[in-house]
Amino acid sequence: QVQLVESGGGLVQAGGSLRLSCAASGRSFSSYAMGWFRQAPGKEREYVAGIMWSGGNTYYADSVKGRFTISRDNAKNTVYLQMNSLKFEDTAVYVCAADSRGSTWYLGRGPDYWGQGTQVTVSS
């Protein structure tokens, strides 16, 4: 069983930055693929970024490429999402996810575990 707790959301002006953190419990964290999804009101959930268990492979949605960076620290059981050059359309609830199969591909198709989410609001 893995529990995920997000932090770091908030209100920021367009062009600003935020860093989200997701702390995971569980002894197998280092073997899980980790990632972030987001959901805005009236929109479908979007797979934003993922990182495989070793950190050697990452995935980014086209909408965030070049602006967001995902990273992980297996010693701290934590995954991060650095968000720069934020836009109004990045406003959403950001949810951390984990998948035991270890790859970003499987993560994007249905993670095993979800966090509760953290709100990110970008003012224009």
Coordinates of N, CA and C in Angstrom, one line a residue, residues 1-4 6 22 24-25 28-29 31-37 51 72 79 95-103 106-108 110-115:
Q1 N 0.9 -1.2 0.0 CA 0.0 0.0 0.0 C 0.9 1.2 0.0
V2 N 0.5 2.2 -0.8 CA 1.2 3.5 -0.9 C 0.3 4.6 -0.6
Q3 N 0.7 5.5 0.2 CA -0.1 6.7 0.4 C 0.7 7.9 -0.1
L4 N 0.0 8.8 -0.7 CA 0.6 10.0 -1.4 C 0.0 11.3 -0.8
E6 N 0.3 15.4 -1.3 CA 0.9 16.5 -2.0 C 1.0 17.8 -1.2
C22 N 5.4 15.6 -3.5 CA 4.5 14.5 -3.2 C 5.3 13.5 -2.4
A24 N 5.6 10.1 -0.4 CA 5.0 8.8 -0.5 C 5.4 7.9 0.7
S25 N 4.5 7.2 1.2 CA 4.8 6.2 2.2 C 4.8 4.8 1.6
S28 N 8.3 0.3 -1.1 CA 8.6 0.1 -2.4 C 8.7 1.3 -3.3
F29 N 8.7 2.5 -2.7 CA 8.6 3.7 -3.4 C 9.6 3.8 -4.6
S31 N 10.7 1.7 -6.5 CA 10.4 0.8 -7.7 C 9.2 1.3 -8.4
Y32 N 8.5 2.3 -8.0 CA 7.3 2.8 -8.6 C 7.6 3.9 -9.6
A33 N 6.8 3.9 -10.6 CA 6.8 5.1 -11.5 C 5.9 6.2 -10.7
M34 N 6.3 7.4 -10.8 CA 5.5 8.5 -10.1 C 5.2 9.6 -11.1
G35 N 4.1 10.3 -10.8 CA 3.8 11.3 -11.8 C 2.7 12.3 -11.3
W36 N 2.3 13.2 -12.1 CA 1.3 14.2 -11.8 C 0.3 14.2 -12.9
F37 N -1.0 14.3 -12.5 CA -2.1 14.6 -13.3 C -2.7 15.9 -12.9
I51 N 7.7 10.0 -14.2 CA 9.1 9.7 -14.1 C 9.2 8.2 -13.7
R72 N 12.7 13.2 -8.8 CA 12.4 12.4 -7.6 C 13.6 12.2 -6.8
V79 N 8.6 13.0 -4.8 CA 8.6 13.4 -6.2 C 8.2 14.8 -6.3
V95 N -2.7 16.3 -9.0 CA -2.8 15.1 -8.2 C -1.6 14.2 -8.5
C96 N -1.0 13.8 -7.4 CA 0.2 12.9 -7.5 C -0.3 11.4 -7.7
A97 N 0.4 10.6 -8.5 CA 0.0 9.3 -8.7 C 1.2 8.3 -8.7
A98 N 1.0 7.1 -8.4 CA 2.1 6.1 -8.4 C 1.6 4.8 -9.1
D99 N 2.6 4.1 -9.7 CA 2.2 2.9 -10.4 C 3.3 1.9 -10.1
S100 N 2.9 0.7 -9.7 CA 3.9 -0.4 -9.3 C 4.6 -1.0 -10.5
R101 N 4.2 -0.8 -11.7 CA 4.8 -1.4 -12.8 C 6.1 -0.6 -13.3
G102 N 6.3 0.6 -12.7 CA 7.5 1.2 -12.8 C 7.8 2.1 -14.0
S103 N 6.9 2.1 -15.0 CA 7.1 2.8 -16.2 C 6.1 4.0 -16.3
Y106 N 2.7 2.9 -18.3 CA 1.6 2.4 -17.4 C 1.0 3.4 -16.5
L107 N 1.9 4.3 -16.0 CA 1.4 5.3 -15.1 C 0.3 6.1 -15.8
G108 N 0.5 6.5 -17.1 CA -0.4 7.3 -17.8 C -1.7 6.6 -18.1
G110 N -3.3 4.4 -16.0 CA -4.1 4.0 -14.9 C -3.2 3.7 -13.7
P111 N -2.8 4.7 -12.9 CA -2.0 4.4 -11.8 C -2.7 3.5 -10.7
D112 N -1.8 2.9 -9.9 CA -2.4 2.1 -8.8 C -2.8 3.0 -7.7
Y113 N -2.2 4.1 -7.5 CA -2.5 5.0 -6.3 C -2.6 6.4 -6.7
W114 N -3.4 7.1 -6.0 CA -3.7 8.5 -6.2 C -3.5 9.3 -4.9
G115 N -3.1 10.5 -5.0 CA -3.1 11.4 -3.8 C -4.4 12.1 -3.8

